[in-house]
Amino acid sequence: MPMATTPIIISIVALLLPLFKSSSSTTLPPKNDRDLRIATEEMQKANYFTFVMLLNMSPLDSEFLENITFLMPNDRMLSKTVIPENEVYTFLQRHSIPSPLIFEHLQYIPTGSILPSSLPEYMMGVANGGDRRSFVLNNVRIISPNICTTGSIRCHGIDGVLSPVSNVSLHTCSDDAVSVAPPPSLVTSPPPLPPPADPFLTPLVDDFMVPAPQPSDSSSGSSQFSGDGNLIEVILGSILVPLVIGVSI
């Protein structure tokens, strides 16, 4: 009888041995999975059960979880939001920042800055009031900071759901830019040129040019006299020349 049972025992051991080897050779879960498990436990302790359910519904790759900060609407806000199953991952991307940021890091970001979300082309404008109850991203405010702090994943509670369409983009600053006019020296047209002079009147105009005023000093009398003398000579010349021509004819 003992000899008959020996082959049976050996057969059972042979069947169970691969199972022991497979169980002993199993590796620990990846670091991202451990961090996600730690983060979801912290979320549940803070009563964000619906957001945890969304995380469990969506397949999250390791690249997405490597550097992440979740912005979590509370259960009451999510109960009023309809999220189709095929848009859960997009919802999580929109409600996350691709960098692990605790609230103390966010407080250094000034008003008017733009934060990218994990969803491409979706930006969040920052309004920083300077305290823990006045940090706003787009249309939501952070009301429960630093819920996830143990692992590499960070998360904060917000008081609403981020709008699917953001009114903030990277082109906002360029669109609002004020155009600057070029310097006046580059746009002022040159003064118009004087009309061409009549060749028959040019000598007479030149002769009757009024001399420029001279500075008032001791020699002003003599210079004014000389100017008057030249004017008299021109007048006499213009009168006498026709007379001489007429006499000679």
CSV table of C-alpha atoms in Angstrom, one decimal:
chain,number,residue,atom,x,y,z
A,1,MET,CA,0.0,0.0,0.0
A,2,PRO,CA,2.7,2.6,0.8
A,3,MET,CA,4.4,1.7,-2.5
A,4,ALA,CA,1.2,2.4,-4.4
A,5,THR,CA,0.7,5.8,-2.9
A,6,THR,CA,4.2,7.0,-3.5
A,7,PRO,CA,3.8,7.6,-7.3
A,8,ILE,CA,0.6,9.5,-6.6
A,9,ILE,CA,2.3,11.8,-4.2
A,10,ILE,CA,5.2,12.4,-6.6
A,11,SER,CA,2.7,13.2,-9.4
A,12,ILE,CA,0.9,15.8,-7.2
A,13,VAL,CA,4.2,17.4,-6.3
A,14,ALA,CA,5.2,17.5,-9.9
A,15,LEU,CA,2.0,19.3,-10.8
A,16,LEU,CA,2.2,21.8,-8.0
A,17,LEU,CA,5.9,22.6,-8.5
A,18,PRO,CA,5.3,24.9,-11.6
A,19,LEU,CA,2.7,26.8,-9.6
A,20,PHE,CA,5.2,27.5,-6.8
A,21,LYS,CA,7.8,28.5,-9.2
A,22,SER,CA,5.4,30.9,-11.0
A,23,SER,CA,4.3,32.5,-7.7
A,24,SER,CA,7.8,32.9,-6.4
A,25,SER,CA,8.9,34.5,-9.7
A,26,THR,CA,6.1,37.1,-9.8
A,27,THR,CA,7.5,40.6,-9.8
A,28,LEU,CA,6.2,43.5,-7.7
A,29,PRO,CA,3.8,45.8,-9.4
A,30,PRO,CA,5.3,48.8,-11.3
A,31,LYS,CA,6.1,51.9,-9.4
A,32,ASN,CA,3.4,53.9,-11.2
A,33,ASP,CA,0.8,51.3,-10.2
A,34,ARG,CA,1.9,51.5,-6.6
A,35,ASP,CA,1.7,55.3,-6.7
A,36,LEU,CA,-1.7,55.2,-8.3
A,37,ARG,CA,-2.9,52.8,-5.6
A,38,ILE,CA,-1.5,55.1,-2.9
A,39,ALA,CA,-3.1,58.2,-4.5
A,40,THR,CA,-6.6,56.5,-4.8
A,41,GLU,CA,-6.4,55.5,-1.2
A,42,GLU,CA,-5.7,59.2,-0.3
A,43,MET,CA,-8.6,60.3,-2.5
A,44,GLN,CA,-11.0,57.9,-0.9
A,45,LYS,CA,-10.0,59.1,2.6
A,46,ALA,CA,-11.0,62.6,1.4
A,47,ASN,CA,-14.3,61.3,0.0
A,48,TYR,CA,-13.5,61.7,-3.7
A,49,PHE,CA,-15.0,58.3,-4.6
A,50,THR,CA,-16.4,59.3,-7.9
A,51,PHE,CA,-13.1,60.5,-9.2
A,52,VAL,CA,-11.5,57.2,-8.1
A,53,MET,CA,-14.2,55.4,-10.1
A,54,LEU,CA,-13.3,57.4,-13.2
A,55,LEU,CA,-9.6,56.5,-12.7
A,56,ASN,CA,-10.6,52.8,-12.5
A,57,MET,CA,-12.7,53.0,-15.6
A,58,SER,CA,-10.0,54.4,-17.8
A,59,PRO,CA,-6.8,52.6,-18.9
A,60,LEU,CA,-4.0,54.8,-17.7
A,61,ASP,CA,-0.6,54.2,-19.2
A,62,SER,CA,2.7,54.6,-17.3
A,63,GLU,CA,3.7,57.7,-19.3
A,64,PHE,CA,0.5,59.5,-18.2
A,65,LEU,CA,1.0,58.7,-14.6
A,66,GLU,CA,4.8,59.4,-14.5
A,67,ASN,CA,4.4,63.1,-13.7
A,68,ILE,CA,0.9,64.1,-12.9
A,69,THR,CA,-1.3,66.4,-10.7
A,70,PHE,CA,-5.0,65.7,-10.7
A,71,LEU,CA,-7.6,68.4,-10.2
A,72,MET,CA,-10.6,66.6,-8.7
A,73,PRO,CA,-14.2,67.8,-8.7
A,74,ASN,CA,-16.0,66.5,-5.6
A,75,ASP,CA,-18.8,63.8,-5.8
A,76,ARG,CA,-21.6,66.4,-5.7
A,77,MET,CA,-20.2,68.2,-8.7
A,78,LEU,CA,-19.5,65.0,-10.7
A,79,SER,CA,-23.0,63.7,-9.9
A,80,LYS,CA,-24.3,66.7,-12.0
A,81,THR,CA,-22.0,66.0,-14.9
A,82,VAL,CA,-22.6,63.5,-17.8
A,83,ILE,CA,-19.4,61.9,-18.9
A,84,PRO,CA,-19.7,59.4,-21.8
A,85,GLU,CA,-17.6,56.3,-21.3
A,86,ASN,CA,-15.5,57.0,-24.3
A,87,GLU,CA,-14.6,60.4,-23.0
A,88,VAL,CA,-13.5,59.5,-19.5
A,89,TYR,CA,-9.8,59.5,-20.5
A,90,THR,CA,-10.2,63.0,-22.1
A,91,PHE,CA,-11.9,64.2,-18.9
A,92,LEU,CA,-9.0,63.0,-16.8
A,93,GLN,CA,-6.5,64.6,-19.2
A,94,ARG,CA,-8.3,67.9,-19.0
A,95,HIS,CA,-8.4,67.7,-15.2
A,96,SER,CA,-4.7,67.1,-14.7
A,97,ILE,CA,-1.4,69.0,-15.1
A,98,PRO,CA,1.6,67.1,-16.5
A,99,SER,CA,3.8,67.8,-13.5
A,100,PRO,CA,3.7,66.8,-9.9
A,101,LEU,CA,2.8,70.1,-8.1
A,102,ILE,CA,1.9,70.6,-4.5
A,103,PHE,CA,-0.1,73.6,-3.6
A,104,GLU,CA,2.9,75.5,-2.3
A,105,HIS,CA,4.5,75.2,-5.8
A,106,LEU,CA,1.3,76.5,-7.4
A,107,GLN,CA,1.3,79.6,-5.2
A,108,TYR,CA,4.5,80.8,-6.9
A,109,ILE,CA,2.7,81.1,-10.2
A,110,PRO,CA,1.5,84.7,-10.7
A,111,THR,CA,-1.8,85.8,-12.1
A,112,GLY,CA,-2.0,85.9,-15.8
A,113,SER,CA,0.2,82.8,-16.3
A,114,ILE,CA,-0.9,79.9,-18.4
A,115,LEU,CA,-0.7,76.3,-17.3
A,116,PRO,CA,-0.9,73.4,-19.8
A,117,SER,CA,-3.1,70.4,-19.0
A,118,SER,CA,-2.4,66.8,-20.0
A,119,LEU,CA,-4.9,67.3,-22.8
A,120,PRO,CA,-3.1,68.8,-25.9
A,121,GLU,CA,-4.1,72.3,-26.8
A,122,TYR,CA,-6.1,72.8,-23.5
A,123,MET,CA,-4.7,75.6,-21.4
A,124,MET,CA,-5.6,76.9,-18.0
A,125,GLY,CA,-5.3,80.6,-17.1
A,126,VAL,CA,-4.1,81.4,-13.5
A,127,ALA,CA,-5.7,83.9,-11.1
A,128,ASN,CA,-3.6,83.8,-7.9
A,129,GLY,CA,-5.2,85.7,-5.0
A,130,GLY,CA,-2.2,84.9,-2.7
A,131,ASP,CA,-3.9,82.5,-0.2
A,132,ARG,CA,-5.1,79.0,0.0
A,133,ARG,CA,-8.7,79.8,-0.9
A,134,SER,CA,-8.2,82.1,-3.9
A,135,PHE,CA,-6.2,80.1,-6.5
A,136,VAL,CA,-8.3,79.8,-9.6
A,137,LEU,CA,-7.7,77.9,-12.8
A,138,ASN,CA,-10.0,78.9,-15.7
A,139,ASN,CA,-13.5,78.6,-14.1
A,140,VAL,CA,-12.6,76.5,-11.0
A,141,ARG,CA,-11.0,77.2,-7.6
A,142,ILE,CA,-8.8,74.9,-5.6
A,143,ILE,CA,-10.6,74.3,-2.3
A,144,SER,CA,-8.9,71.2,-0.9
A,145,PRO,CA,-5.1,71.4,-1.6
A,146,ASN,CA,-2.6,68.6,-1.1
A,147,ILE,CA,-4.9,65.6,-0.8
A,148,CYS,CA,-2.3,63.3,-2.5
A,149,THR,CA,1.2,63.8,-1.1
A,150,THR,CA,2.6,60.4,-0.2
A,151,GLY,CA,3.6,59.0,-3.6
A,152,SER,CA,4.7,60.7,-6.8
A,153,ILE,CA,1.1,61.6,-7.8
A,154,ARG,CA,-0.3,64.9,-6.6
A,155,CYS,CA,-4.0,65.9,-6.4
A,156,HIS,CA,-6.1,68.8,-5.3
A,157,GLY,CA,-9.8,69.2,-4.8
A,158,ILE,CA,-11.6,71.8,-6.9
A,159,ASP,CA,-15.1,73.4,-6.6
A,160,GLY,CA,-16.3,72.7,-10.2
A,161,VAL,CA,-15.8,70.9,-13.5
A,162,LEU,CA,-13.4,72.5,-16.0
A,163,SER,CA,-15.3,73.6,-19.1
A,164,PRO,CA,-14.6,71.4,-22.1
A,165,VAL,CA,-13.7,74.6,-24.1
A,166,SER,CA,-11.0,76.8,-22.7
A,167,ASN,CA,-10.9,80.5,-23.5
A,168,VAL,CA,-7.1,80.5,-23.0
A,169,SER,CA,-4.6,79.7,-25.7
A,170,LEU,CA,-0.9,80.2,-26.4
A,171,HIS,CA,-1.9,82.8,-29.0
A,172,THR,CA,-3.8,85.0,-26.6
A,173,CYS,CA,-0.8,87.3,-25.9
A,174,SER,CA,0.0,87.8,-29.6
A,175,ASP,CA,-3.7,88.5,-30.5
A,176,ASP,CA,-3.9,91.2,-27.8
A,177,ALA,CA,-0.6,92.9,-28.9
A,178,VAL,CA,-0.9,96.6,-29.7
A,179,SER,CA,0.6,97.6,-32.9
A,180,VAL,CA,3.2,100.4,-32.7
A,181,ALA,CA,3.3,103.1,-35.3
A,182,PRO,CA,6.7,103.7,-37.0
A,183,PRO,CA,8.7,106.8,-36.0
A,184,PRO,CA,7.4,110.0,-37.6
A,185,SER,CA,10.7,110.4,-39.4
A,186,LEU,CA,9.9,107.3,-41.5
A,187,VAL,CA,6.4,108.2,-42.5
A,188,THR,CA,6.5,112.1,-42.9
A,189,SER,CA,6.6,113.0,-46.6
A,190,PRO,CA,9.2,115.6,-47.7
A,191,PRO,CA,7.9,119.2,-48.2
A,192,PRO,CA,6.6,119.9,-51.7
A,193,LEU,CA,9.1,121.5,-54.1
A,194,PRO,CA,8.5,125.1,-55.1
A,195,PRO,CA,7.1,125.7,-58.6
A,196,PRO,CA,9.6,126.3,-61.3
A,197,ALA,CA,10.5,129.9,-61.8
A,198,ASP,CA,9.8,131.9,-65.0
A,199,PRO,CA,13.2,132.5,-66.7
A,200,PHE,CA,12.1,136.0,-67.7
A,201,LEU,CA,11.2,137.0,-64.2
A,202,THR,CA,14.2,135.3,-62.5
A,203,PRO,CA,16.6,138.2,-62.8
A,204,LEU,CA,14.0,140.7,-61.6
A,205,VAL,CA,13.0,138.4,-58.6
A,206,ASP,CA,16.7,137.9,-57.8
A,207,ASP,CA,17.2,141.7,-57.9
A,208,PHE,CA,14.3,142.4,-55.6
A,209,MET,CA,15.1,139.7,-53.0
A,210,VAL,CA,14.7,141.2,-49.6
A,211,PRO,CA,18.0,140.8,-47.7
A,212,ALA,CA,17.9,138.7,-44.6
A,213,PRO,CA,17.7,140.6,-41.3
A,214,GLN,CA,21.1,141.3,-39.7
A,215,PRO,CA,21.9,141.0,-36.0
A,216,SER,CA,21.4,144.3,-34.1
A,217,ASP,CA,24.9,145.5,-33.2
A,218,SER,CA,27.0,148.5,-33.8
A,219,SER,CA,27.4,147.7,-37.5
A,220,SER,CA,23.7,147.4,-38.2
A,221,GLY,CA,23.4,150.9,-39.4
A,222,SER,CA,26.0,150.6,-42.1
A,223,SER,CA,24.7,147.2,-43.3
A,224,GLN,CA,21.2,148.6,-43.5
A,225,PHE,CA,22.5,151.6,-45.5
A,226,SER,CA,24.4,149.3,-47.9
A,227,GLY,CA,21.3,147.2,-48.4
A,228,ASP,CA,19.2,150.3,-49.1
A,229,GLY,CA,21.8,151.5,-51.6
A,230,ASN,CA,21.7,148.3,-53.5
A,231,LEU,CA,17.9,148.5,-53.7
A,232,ILE,CA,18.1,152.1,-55.0
A,233,GLU,CA,20.6,151.0,-57.6
A,234,VAL,CA,18.4,148.2,-58.8
A,235,ILE,CA,15.4,150.5,-59.1
A,236,LEU,CA,17.3,153.2,-61.0
A,237,GLY,CA,18.8,150.5,-63.3
A,238,SER,CA,15.3,149.1,-64.1
A,239,ILE,CA,14.1,152.6,-65.0
A,240,LEU,CA,17.1,154.0,-66.9
A,241,VAL,CA,17.8,150.9,-69.1
A,242,PRO,CA,14.5,151.2,-71.0
A,243,LEU,CA,14.9,154.9,-71.4
A,244,VAL,CA,18.4,154.5,-72.8
A,245,ILE,CA,17.1,151.8,-75.2
A,246,GLY,CA,14.3,154.1,-76.3
A,247,VAL,CA,16.6,157.0,-76.9
A,248,SER,CA,19.0,154.9,-78.9
A,249,ILE,CA,16.1,153.7,-81.1
